[in-house]
PDB file of C-alpha atoms in Angstrom:
ATOM      1  CA  MET A 596     212.538 112.598 -12.079  1.00 45.00           C
ATOM      2  CA  ARG A 597     212.467 109.906 -14.022  1.00 46.00           C
ATOM      3  CA  PRO A 598     216.511 109.383 -14.479  1.00 42.00           C
ATOM      4  CA  PRO A 599     218.698 109.112 -17.520  1.00 40.00           C
ATOM      5  CA  GLY A 600     217.281 105.373 -18.894  1.00 41.00           C
ATOM      6  CA  SER A 601     217.833 106.245 -22.716  1.00 38.00           C
ATOM      7  CA  ARG A 602     220.459 106.035 -25.018  1.00 41.00           C
ATOM      8  CA  VAL A 603     221.578 109.280 -27.548  1.00 43.00           C
ATOM      9  CA  VAL A 604     219.689 108.826 -30.408  1.00 43.00           C
ATOM     10  CA  GLY A 605     220.745 109.281 -34.484  1.00 47.00           C
ATOM     11  CA  GLY A 606     224.543 110.926 -33.382  1.00 57.00           C
ATOM     12  CA  MET A 607     222.887 113.804 -31.466  1.00 55.00           C
ATOM     13  CA  ARG A 608     226.131 114.076 -29.070  1.00 59.00           C
ATOM     14  CA  ALA A 609     228.102 114.076 -32.475  1.00 53.00           C
ATOM     15  CA  TRP A 610     226.204 116.543 -34.229  1.00 53.00           C
ATOM     16  CA  LEU A 611     225.775 119.206 -31.103  1.00 58.00           C
ATOM     17  CA  LEU A 612     229.261 118.704 -30.818  1.00 55.00           C
ATOM     18  CA  ILE A 613     230.183 120.015 -34.632  1.00 51.00           C
ATOM     19  CA  VAL A 614     227.812 122.746 -34.147  1.00 52.00           C
ATOM     20  CA  SER A 615     229.366 123.803 -30.690  1.00 53.00           C
ATOM     21  CA  LEU A 616     232.743 123.855 -32.312  1.00 49.00           C
ATOM     22  CA  LEU A 617     231.611 125.954 -35.243  1.00 52.00           C
ATOM     23  CA  LEU A 618     229.978 128.366 -32.902  1.00 54.00           C
ATOM     24  CA  SER A 619     232.865 128.640 -30.660  1.00 50.00           C
ATOM     25  CA  ALA A 620     235.396 129.299 -33.803  1.00 46.00           C
ATOM     26  CA  CYS A 621     233.289 132.001 -34.585  1.00 45.00           C
ATOM     27  CA  ALA A 622     231.570 133.508 -31.762  1.00 44.00           C
ATOM     28  CA  ARG A 623     232.915 132.439 -28.298  1.00 43.00           C
ATOM     29  CA  PRO A 624     233.798 135.073 -25.898  1.00 40.00           C
ATOM     30  CA  THR A 625     236.969 135.274 -24.563  1.00 36.00           C
ATOM     31  CA  PRO A 626     237.266 133.849 -20.982  1.00 36.00           C
ATOM     32  CA  ALA A 627     238.522 136.792 -18.742  1.00 34.00           C
ATOM     33  CA  VAL A 628     241.834 136.391 -17.456  1.00 32.00           C
ATOM     34  CA  ALA A 629     241.997 136.430 -13.907  1.00 32.00           C
ATOM     35  CA  PRO A 630     243.453 134.958 -10.803  1.00 32.00           C
ATOM     36  CA  PRO A 631     242.020 131.324  -9.984  1.00 34.00           C
ATOM     37  CA  ILE A 632     239.529 131.277  -7.097  1.00 32.00           C
ATOM     38  CA  ALA A 633     240.241 128.044  -4.845  1.00 39.00           C
ATOM     39  CA  ALA A 634     237.343 126.135  -4.231  1.00 51.00           C
ATOM     40  CA  GLY A 635     235.300 126.998  -0.877  1.00 56.00           C
ATOM     41  CA  THR A 636     237.289 130.490  -0.589  1.00 54.00           C
ATOM     42  CA  SER A 637     235.217 132.911   1.761  1.00 57.00           C
ATOM     43  CA  SER A 638     236.477 135.909  -0.010  1.00 70.00           C
ATOM     44  CA  PRO A 639     234.098 138.225  -1.206  1.00 83.00           C
ATOM     45  CA  ALA A 640     232.167 137.101  -4.689  1.00 88.00           C
ATOM     46  CA  PRO A 641     232.177 139.591  -7.569  1.00 93.00           C
ATOM     47  CA  GLN A 642     229.266 141.293  -8.199  1.00 95.00           C
ATOM     48  CA  VAL A 643     227.498 139.981 -10.662  1.00 96.00           C
ATOM     49  CA  VAL A 644     226.927 141.647 -14.359  1.00 96.00           C
ATOM     50  CA  GLU A 645     224.080 140.094 -16.512  1.00 98.00           C
ATOM     51  CA  ARG A 646     224.292 140.414 -20.653  1.00 97.00           C
ATOM     52  CA  VAL A 647     222.105 138.130 -22.695  1.00 98.00           C
ATOM     53  CA  ASP A 648     223.719 136.410 -25.563  1.00 97.00           C
ATOM     54  CA  GLY A 649     221.920 134.512 -28.357  1.00 93.00           C
ATOM     55  CA  SER A 650     224.909 133.254 -29.972  1.00 96.00           C
ATOM     56  CA  ALA A 651     224.364 129.336 -28.864  1.00 95.00           C
ATOM     57  CA  GLN A 652     220.641 129.303 -30.261  1.00 94.00           C
ATOM     58  CA  PRO A 653     221.972 127.471 -32.768  1.00 95.00           C
ATOM     59  CA  LEU A 654     222.477 124.934 -30.482  1.00 95.00           C
ATOM     60  CA  PHE A 655     219.230 124.868 -29.165  1.00 95.00           C
ATOM     61  CA  ALA A 656     217.779 124.665 -32.440  1.00 94.00           C
ATOM     62  CA  ALA A 657     219.990 121.790 -33.236  1.00 92.00           C
ATOM     63  CA  ALA A 658     218.649 119.551 -30.263  1.00 92.00           C
ATOM     64  CA  GLN A 659     214.993 120.774 -31.269  1.00 90.00           C
ATOM     65  CA  VAL A 660     214.059 122.223 -27.779  1.00 93.00           C
ATOM     66  CA  GLU A 661     212.872 125.503 -26.059  1.00 95.00           C
ATOM     67  CA  GLY A 662     214.980 126.256 -23.048  1.00 97.00           C
ATOM     68  CA  VAL A 663     217.790 128.611 -21.178  1.00 98.00           C
ATOM     69  CA  PHE A 664     221.049 127.969 -20.548  1.00 98.00           C
ATOM     70  CA  VAL A 665     222.729 130.049 -17.380  1.00 98.00           C
ATOM     71  CA  LEU A 666     226.254 130.749 -16.871  1.00 98.00           C
ATOM     72  CA  ARG A 667     228.255 132.483 -14.101  1.00 98.00           C
ATOM     73  CA  SER A 668     231.883 133.284 -13.878  1.00 98.00           C
ATOM     74  CA  LEU A 669     232.673 133.009 -10.631  1.00 97.00           C
ATOM     75  CA  THR A 670     235.987 134.016 -11.230  1.00 95.00           C
ATOM     76  CA  THR A 671     234.710 137.267 -12.564  1.00 96.00           C
ATOM     77  CA  GLY A 672     230.888 137.439 -11.979  1.00 97.00           C
ATOM     78  CA  GLU A 673     230.041 137.976 -15.724  1.00 98.00           C
ATOM     79  CA  GLN A 674     226.860 136.194 -16.435  1.00 98.00           C
ATOM     80  CA  ILE A 675     225.605 134.984 -19.624  1.00 98.00           C
ATOM     81  CA  VAL A 676     221.787 134.332 -19.956  1.00 98.00           C
ATOM     82  CA  THR A 677     220.804 132.876 -23.587  1.00 98.00           C
ATOM     83  CA  ASP A 678     216.779 133.759 -22.432  1.00 97.00           C
ATOM     84  CA  ALA A 679     216.339 136.755 -20.130  1.00 97.00           C
ATOM     85  CA  ALA A 680     212.745 135.635 -19.626  1.00 97.00           C
ATOM     86  CA  LEU A 681     213.262 131.834 -19.066  1.00 97.00           C
ATOM     87  CA  ALA A 682     216.293 132.416 -16.790  1.00 98.00           C
ATOM     88  CA  GLY A 683     213.484 133.415 -14.381  1.00 98.00           C
ATOM     89  CA  THR A 684     210.767 131.299 -14.627  1.00 97.00           C
ATOM     90  CA  GLY A 685     210.231 128.898 -11.851  1.00 97.00           C
ATOM     91  CA  GLU A 686     209.616 125.289 -12.154  1.00 97.00           C
ATOM     92  CA  LEU A 687     209.768 122.259 -10.414  1.00 98.00           C
ATOM     93  CA  PRO A 688     213.372 121.226  -9.356  1.00 98.00           C
ATOM     94  CA  ALA A 689     213.080 117.863  -9.707  1.00 98.00           C
ATOM     95  CA  SER A 690     215.965 115.529  -8.749  1.00 97.00           C
ATOM     96  CA  THR A 691     218.402 119.030  -9.141  1.00 98.00           C
ATOM     97  CA  PHE A 692     216.843 119.242  -5.351  1.00 98.00           C
ATOM     98  CA  LYS A 693     218.975 115.834  -4.219  1.00 98.00           C
ATOM     99  CA  ILE A 694     221.801 118.513  -4.127  1.00 98.00           C
ATOM    100  CA  PRO A 695     220.052 120.322  -1.063  1.00 98.00           C
ATOM    101  CA  ASN A 696     218.100 117.637   0.559  1.00 98.00           C
ATOM    102  CA  ALA A 697     221.748 115.937   0.530  1.00 98.00           C
ATOM    103  CA  LEU A 698     223.188 118.840   1.991  1.00 98.00           C
ATOM    104  CA  ILE A 699     220.109 118.719   4.662  1.00 98.00           C
ATOM    105  CA  GLY A 700     220.629 115.459   5.605  1.00 98.00           C
ATOM    106  CA  LEU A 701     224.126 115.395   6.480  1.00 98.00           C
ATOM    107  CA  GLU A 702     223.662 118.903   8.793  1.00 97.00           C
ATOM    108  CA  ARG A 703     220.494 117.584   9.999  1.00 97.00           C
ATOM    109  CA  GLY A 704     222.305 114.040  10.556  1.00 96.00           C
ATOM    110  CA  VAL A 705     219.777 111.985   9.001  1.00 97.00           C
ATOM    111  CA  LEU A 706     222.788 111.260   6.960  1.00 97.00           C
ATOM    112  CA  ALA A 707     226.287 110.358   8.387  1.00 95.00           C
ATOM    113  CA  GLY A 708     228.422 110.600   5.056  1.00 93.00           C
ATOM    114  CA  ALA A 709     228.888 109.757   1.509  1.00 95.00           C
ATOM    115  CA  ASP A 710     228.835 105.697   2.749  1.00 95.00           C
ATOM    116  CA  ALA A 711     225.332 106.012   4.851  1.00 94.00           C
ATOM    117  CA  THR A 712     223.147 103.368   3.676  1.00 96.00           C
ATOM    118  CA  LEU A 713     219.305 103.256   3.832  1.00 96.00           C
ATOM    119  CA  LYS A 714     217.970  99.871   2.938  1.00 96.00           C
ATOM    120  CA  TRP A 715     215.390  99.041   0.337  1.00 95.00           C
ATOM    121  CA  ASP A 716     212.369  98.502   1.410  1.00 93.00           C
ATOM    122  CA  GLY A 717     212.058  95.762  -1.422  1.00 92.00           C
ATOM    123  CA  VAL A 718     209.201  97.738  -3.789  1.00 92.00           C
ATOM    124  CA  GLU A 719     210.173  97.174  -7.528  1.00 90.00           C
ATOM    125  CA  ARG A 720     209.473 100.992  -8.463  1.00 89.00           C
ATOM    126  CA  ALA A 721     209.448 102.121 -12.372  1.00 82.00           C
ATOM    127  CA  GLY A 722     212.851 103.465 -13.533  1.00 82.00           C
ATOM    128  CA  PRO A 723     216.374 102.103 -14.038  1.00 89.00           C
ATOM    129  CA  PRO A 724     217.065  98.510 -12.317  1.00 91.00           C
ATOM    130  CA  ALA A 725     219.403 100.076  -9.896  1.00 93.00           C
ATOM    131  CA  TRP A 726     217.027 101.922  -7.752  1.00 95.00           C
ATOM    132  CA  ASN A 727     215.705  98.662  -6.418  1.00 94.00           C
ATOM    133  CA  ARG A 728     218.322  97.550  -3.860  1.00 95.00           C
ATOM    134  CA  ASP A 729     220.079  99.169  -0.810  1.00 96.00           C
ATOM    135  CA  HIS A 730     221.385 102.865  -1.772  1.00 97.00           C
ATOM    136  CA  SER A 731     224.650 104.306   0.007  1.00 97.00           C
ATOM    137  CA  LEU A 732     224.115 108.701   0.146  1.00 97.00           C
ATOM    138  CA  ALA A 733     227.016 108.590  -3.082  1.00 96.00           C
ATOM    139  CA  SER A 734     225.362 105.682  -5.293  1.00 97.00           C
ATOM    140  CA  ALA A 735     221.805 107.255  -4.454  1.00 97.00           C
ATOM    141  CA  LEU A 736     223.295 110.816  -5.737  1.00 96.00           C
ATOM    142  CA  ARG A 737     224.707 108.768  -9.049  1.00 96.00           C
ATOM    143  CA  ASP A 738     221.856 106.843  -9.403  1.00 96.00           C
ATOM    144  CA  SER A 739     219.618 109.663  -9.105  1.00 96.00           C
ATOM    145  CA  THR A 740     217.530 106.978  -6.650  1.00 96.00           C
ATOM    146  CA  VAL A 741     214.238 108.907  -5.868  1.00 96.00           C
ATOM    147  CA  TRP A 742     213.218 106.689  -2.974  1.00 97.00           C
ATOM    148  CA  PHE A 743     216.368 107.006  -1.198  1.00 97.00           C
ATOM    149  CA  PHE A 744     215.516 111.166  -0.897  1.00 98.00           C
ATOM    150  CA  GLN A 745     212.241 110.572  -0.466  1.00 98.00           C
ATOM    151  CA  GLU A 746     213.189 108.864   2.963  1.00 98.00           C
ATOM    152  CA  VAL A 747     215.943 111.613   3.494  1.00 98.00           C
ATOM    153  CA  ALA A 748     213.296 114.208   3.454  1.00 98.00           C
ATOM    154  CA  ARG A 749     210.766 111.967   5.367  1.00 98.00           C
ATOM    155  CA  ARG A 750     213.253 111.874   8.523  1.00 98.00           C
ATOM    156  CA  VAL A 751     214.034 115.512   8.125  1.00 98.00           C
ATOM    157  CA  GLY A 752     210.695 116.500   8.584  1.00 98.00           C
ATOM    158  CA  PRO A 753     208.581 119.529   7.461  1.00 98.00           C
ATOM    159  CA  ALA A 754     209.858 122.134   9.637  1.00 98.00           C
ATOM    160  CA  ALA A 755     213.420 121.485   9.380  1.00 98.00           C
ATOM    161  CA  MET A 756     213.300 121.517   5.681  1.00 98.00           C
ATOM    162  CA  HIS A 757     211.006 124.387   5.383  1.00 98.00           C
ATOM    163  CA  ALA A 758     213.473 125.781   7.750  1.00 98.00           C
ATOM    164  CA  SER A 759     216.865 124.883   5.771  1.00 98.00           C
ATOM    165  CA  LEU A 760     215.462 126.106   2.399  1.00 98.00           C
ATOM    166  CA  ARG A 761     214.568 129.622   3.921  1.00 98.00           C
ATOM    167  CA  ALA A 762     217.887 129.493   5.221  1.00 98.00           C
ATOM    168  CA  PHE A 763     219.349 128.775   1.474  1.00 98.00           C
ATOM    169  CA  ALA A 764     216.904 130.757  -0.233  1.00 98.00           C
ATOM    170  CA  TYR A 765     216.317 127.948  -2.399  1.00 98.00           C
ATOM    171  CA  GLY A 766     213.600 129.329  -4.782  1.00 98.00           C
ATOM    172  CA  ASN A 767     210.051 129.977  -3.071  1.00 98.00           C
ATOM    173  CA  ALA A 768     210.998 127.316  -0.349  1.00 98.00           C
ATOM    174  CA  ASP A 769     207.722 126.141  -0.619  1.00 98.00           C
ATOM    175  CA  ILE A 770     207.045 122.604   0.546  1.00 98.00           C
ATOM    176  CA  GLY A 771     203.580 122.339   0.130  1.00 98.00           C
ATOM    177  CA  GLY A 772     202.411 119.076  -1.941  1.00 97.00           C
ATOM    178  CA  GLY A 773     204.097 116.728   0.840  1.00 97.00           C
ATOM    179  CA  ILE A 774     206.937 115.839   2.198  1.00 98.00           C
ATOM    180  CA  ASP A 775     207.987 113.659  -0.342  1.00 97.00           C
ATOM    181  CA  ARG A 776     206.747 114.635  -3.509  1.00 97.00           C
ATOM    182  CA  PHE A 777     207.243 118.956  -3.033  1.00 98.00           C
ATOM    183  CA  TRP A 778     210.285 118.817  -5.059  1.00 98.00           C
ATOM    184  CA  LEU A 779     208.875 116.509  -8.040  1.00 96.00           C
ATOM    185  CA  GLN A 780     205.039 117.446  -8.203  1.00 95.00           C
ATOM    186  CA  GLY A 781     204.352 119.868  -5.094  1.00 96.00           C
ATOM    187  CA  ALA A 782     204.472 123.768  -4.740  1.00 97.00           C
ATOM    188  CA  LEU A 783     208.654 123.870  -4.854  1.00 98.00           C
ATOM    189  CA  ARG A 784     209.523 126.698  -7.627  1.00 98.00           C
ATOM    190  CA  ILE A 785     213.164 127.395  -8.431  1.00 98.00           C
ATOM    191  CA  SER A 786     214.353 129.715 -11.758  1.00 98.00           C
ATOM    192  CA  PRO A 787     217.559 128.666 -13.594  1.00 98.00           C
ATOM    193  CA  ARG A 788     219.229 132.136 -12.345  1.00 98.00           C
ATOM    194  CA  GLU A 789     218.519 130.803  -8.476  1.00 98.00           C
ATOM    195  CA  GLN A 790     219.715 127.975  -9.392  1.00 98.00           C
ATOM    196  CA  VAL A 791     223.313 129.267 -10.261  1.00 98.00           C
ATOM    197  CA  GLU A 792     223.367 131.245  -6.980  1.00 98.00           C
ATOM    198  CA  PHE A 793     222.283 128.387  -5.378  1.00 98.00           C
ATOM    199  CA  ILE A 794     225.653 126.346  -6.841  1.00 98.00           C
ATOM    200  CA  SER A 795     227.485 129.345  -6.458  1.00 98.00           C
ATOM    201  CA  ARG A 796     226.783 129.525  -2.392  1.00 98.00           C
ATOM    202  CA  LEU A 797     227.223 125.760  -2.446  1.00 98.00           C
ATOM    203  CA  HIS A 798     230.955 126.314  -4.767  1.00 98.00           C
ATOM    204  CA  ARG A 799     231.805 129.180  -2.183  1.00 98.00           C
ATOM    205  CA  ARG A 800     231.073 127.665   0.649  1.00 98.00           C
ATOM    206  CA  GLU A 801     228.589 130.414   1.660  1.00 97.00           C
ATOM    207  CA  LEU A 802     225.772 128.102   2.261  1.00 98.00           C
ATOM    208  CA  PRO A 803     224.568 128.076   6.032  1.00 98.00           C
ATOM    209  CA  VAL A 804     226.044 123.772   6.766  1.00 98.00           C
ATOM    210  CA  ALA A 805     229.028 122.296   7.678  1.00 98.00           C
ATOM    211  CA  ARG A 806     232.209 123.426   5.300  1.00 98.00           C
ATOM    212  CA  GLU A 807     232.820 119.492   4.959  1.00 98.00           C
ATOM    213  CA  HIS A 808     229.075 118.986   4.004  1.00 98.00           C
ATOM    214  CA  MET A 809     229.295 121.264   0.932  1.00 98.00           C
ATOM    215  CA  ALA A 810     232.513 120.002   0.101  1.00 98.00           C
ATOM    216  CA  LEU A 811     231.680 115.851   0.008  1.00 97.00           C
ATOM    217  CA  VAL A 812     228.069 117.038  -2.080  1.00 98.00           C
ATOM    218  CA  GLU A 813     230.220 118.756  -4.873  1.00 98.00           C
ATOM    219  CA  HIS A 814     232.652 115.999  -5.198  1.00 97.00           C
ATOM    220  CA  MET A 815     229.785 113.493  -5.087  1.00 97.00           C
ATOM    221  CA  LEU A 816     228.331 115.402  -8.284  1.00 97.00           C
ATOM    222  CA  THR A 817     231.566 114.577 -10.557  1.00 97.00           C
ATOM    223  CA  ARG A 818     230.304 113.641 -13.669  1.00 96.00           C
ATOM    224  CA  ALA A 819     233.704 113.971 -16.033  1.00 96.00           C
ATOM    225  CA  GLN A 820     237.109 114.962 -16.124  1.00 96.00           C
ATOM    226  CA  ALA A 821     240.769 115.044 -16.592  1.00 96.00           C
ATOM    227  CA  PRO A 822     243.900 117.179 -16.459  1.00 96.00           C
ATOM    228  CA  GLY A 823     243.017 121.228 -16.919  1.00 96.00           C
ATOM    229  CA  TRP A 824     239.443 120.463 -16.517  1.00 97.00           C
ATOM    230  CA  SER A 825     236.132 119.221 -14.209  1.00 97.00           C
ATOM    231  CA  TRP A 826     232.648 118.986 -14.929  1.00 98.00           C
ATOM    232  CA  ARG A 827     229.982 118.411 -12.287  1.00 98.00           C
ATOM    233  CA  GLY A 828     226.028 118.256 -12.475  1.00 98.00           C
ATOM    234  CA  LYS A 829     222.879 116.756 -11.535  1.00 98.00           C
ATOM    235  CA  THR A 830     220.021 116.239 -13.732  1.00 98.00           C
ATOM    236  CA  GLY A 831     216.456 116.909 -13.205  1.00 97.00           C
ATOM    237  CA  LEU A 832     213.604 115.644 -15.206  1.00 97.00           C
ATOM    238  CA  THR A 833     209.551 115.357 -14.104  1.00 95.00           C
ATOM    239  CA  ALA A 834     206.057 116.342 -15.832  1.00 93.00           C
ATOM    240  CA  HIS A 835     203.404 118.536 -14.527  1.00 89.00           C
ATOM    241  CA  GLU A 836     200.839 120.783 -16.237  1.00 88.00           C
ATOM    242  CA  GLY A 837     201.155 118.477 -19.607  1.00 92.00           C
ATOM    243  CA  ARG A 838     205.150 119.925 -19.995  1.00 92.00           C
ATOM    244  CA  ALA A 839     207.980 117.922 -19.742  1.00 95.00           C
ATOM    245  CA  VAL A 840     210.733 119.977 -17.274  1.00 96.00           C
ATOM    246  CA  GLY A 841     214.524 118.810 -18.046  1.00 97.00           C
ATOM    247  CA  TRP A 842     217.239 120.600 -15.537  1.00 98.00           C
ATOM    248  CA  LEU A 843     221.118 119.712 -15.687  1.00 98.00           C
ATOM    249  CA  VAL A 844     222.936 121.939 -13.201  1.00 98.00           C
ATOM    250  CA  GLY A 845     226.388 122.045 -11.497  1.00 98.00           C
ATOM    251  CA  LEU A 846     229.607 123.521 -12.084  1.00 98.00           C
ATOM    252  CA  ALA A 847     232.431 123.525 -14.361  1.00 98.00           C
ATOM    253  CA  GLU A 848     236.417 124.175 -13.838  1.00 98.00           C
ATOM    254  CA  ARG A 849     238.810 124.934 -16.426  1.00 97.00           C
ATOM    255  CA  ASP A 850     242.870 125.984 -15.658  1.00 95.00           C
ATOM    256  CA  GLY A 851     241.565 127.376 -12.361  1.00 93.00           C
ATOM    257  CA  THR A 852     238.532 128.966 -13.469  1.00 96.00           C
ATOM    258  CA  THR A 853     234.995 128.197 -12.340  1.00 98.00           C
ATOM    259  CA  TRP A 854     231.976 128.232 -13.672  1.00 98.00           C
ATOM    260  CA  ALA A 855     228.055 127.908 -12.080  1.00 98.00           C
ATOM    261  CA  TYR A 856     225.346 126.894 -14.660  1.00 98.00           C
ATOM    262  CA  ALA A 857     221.773 125.510 -14.911  1.00 98.00           C
ATOM    263  CA  LEU A 858     220.307 124.226 -18.313  1.00 98.00           C
ATOM    264  CA  LEU A 859     216.379 124.300 -17.933  1.00 98.00           C
ATOM    265  CA  LEU A 860     214.549 122.489 -20.926  1.00 98.00           C
ATOM    266  CA  ARG A 861     211.064 122.453 -21.831  1.00 94.00           C
ATOM    267  CA  ALA A 862     208.709 120.335 -23.637  1.00 93.00           C
ATOM    268  CA  PRO A 863     205.664 118.944 -24.286  1.00 94.00           C
ATOM    269  CA  GLU A 864     204.766 116.178 -21.827  1.00 94.00           C
ATOM    270  CA  ALA A 865     204.376 113.360 -24.598  1.00 94.00           C
ATOM    271  CA  GLU A 866     208.050 114.008 -25.532  1.00 93.00           C
ATOM    272  CA  GLU A 867     209.696 113.787 -21.712  1.00 94.00           C
ATOM    273  CA  GLU A 868     211.702 111.182 -22.628  1.00 93.00           C
ATOM    274  CA  ARG A 869     213.382 112.636 -25.410  1.00 94.00           C
ATOM    275  CA  LEU A 870     214.759 115.067 -22.907  1.00 95.00           C
ATOM    276  CA  VAL A 871     217.137 112.466 -21.047  1.00 94.00           C
ATOM    277  CA  PRO A 872     219.923 112.660 -23.293  1.00 94.00           C
ATOM    278  CA  VAL A 873     219.347 115.520 -24.811  1.00 96.00           C
ATOM    279  CA  ARG A 874     220.219 117.383 -20.962  1.00 96.00           C
ATOM    280  CA  ALA A 875     223.676 116.467 -21.090  1.00 96.00           C
ATOM    281  CA  GLU A 876     224.464 116.687 -24.684  1.00 96.00           C
ATOM    282  CA  LEU A 877     223.531 120.185 -24.925  1.00 97.00           C
ATOM    283  CA  THR A 878     224.859 121.382 -21.334  1.00 97.00           C
ATOM    284  CA  ARG A 879     228.251 120.020 -22.883  1.00 97.00           C
ATOM    285  CA  ALA A 880     227.710 121.729 -25.728  1.00 96.00           C
ATOM    286  CA  LEU A 881     226.766 124.871 -24.227  1.00 98.00           C
ATOM    287  CA  LEU A 882     230.058 124.731 -21.619  1.00 98.00           C
ATOM    288  CA  ILE A 883     232.414 124.020 -24.699  1.00 97.00           C
ATOM    289  CA  HIS A 884     230.925 126.754 -26.946  1.00 97.00           C
ATOM    290  CA  TYR A 885     231.377 129.365 -23.911  1.00 97.00           C
ATOM    291  CA  GLY A 886     234.649 128.324 -23.383  1.00 97.00           C
ATOM    292  CA  ALA A 887     234.246 126.899 -19.913  1.00 98.00           C
ATOM    293  CA  LEU A 888     235.152 123.258 -20.842  1.00 97.00           C
ATOM    294  CA  PRO A 889     238.160 122.407 -23.468  1.00 96.00           C
ATOM    295  CA  ALA A 890     237.044 120.647 -26.736  1.00 94.00           C
ATOM    296  CA  GLU A 891     237.996 117.641 -25.621  1.00 91.00           C
ATOM    297  CA  ALA A 892     235.439 117.157 -23.273  1.00 89.00           C
ATOM    298  CA  GLY A 893     232.988 116.531 -25.933  1.00 73.00           C
ATOM    299  CA  ARG A 894     234.787 113.720 -27.146  1.00 69.00           C
TER     300      ARG A 894
END
């Protein structure tokens, strides 16, 4: 993961918002009306019914990226994908893996809670200056601090890590490539559809870990919120085999309805840094386009 360190260039956020609003006025699906599902309920999940929708392609074109967006209503089970083939393509999860890594660290007793702190080893690392200090779980998740979660994975150990990923049904659950590298440059692969399934189970408290651990990690993913809506998510970014891969996965809630989503972007490796601002701005525009966030969330 090479986390956010760049600024939005050339008014990209405003441009994507304008395109999103224009598309939404013409083609946005009307969210189904249904009783809200409270966070963490154990009621049966609705059957997932997927449809391919191309109405958001102008947003990808405006951002000049190849990618796919998967959006699932946890109320109705409707799942929208913008590219059926790419939605099923496995990629390295990069720092989106910090979500299961945090859950496993909490469940295995490596981390005692949001305030659990690991001491910085004093090694200056390439990346945001905020990495180079002691971190709690909450601050490490917020700042996407790679060394913190590498140390968590080492303390969990290969056997427990592999067993947990299999229990989560997390992608291919392959930890080949090193206990502190397998999600960055190793063998682990997960598709956008699988990301959405994992996030859906997190929200419904269906993963095989303590409910309080799922609730805590979900809360720490909050990016923005206001009365009537919230946006949670975790970014990821890596490069391998000549290609840059960018992610943003999480949850959006509006007026009592919750959606799980995953954005996957791919670009030539030389354009890796360009994906840093695009992930959040494109995801925001897509969530507005499909009605999972209100227009004011783009301001």
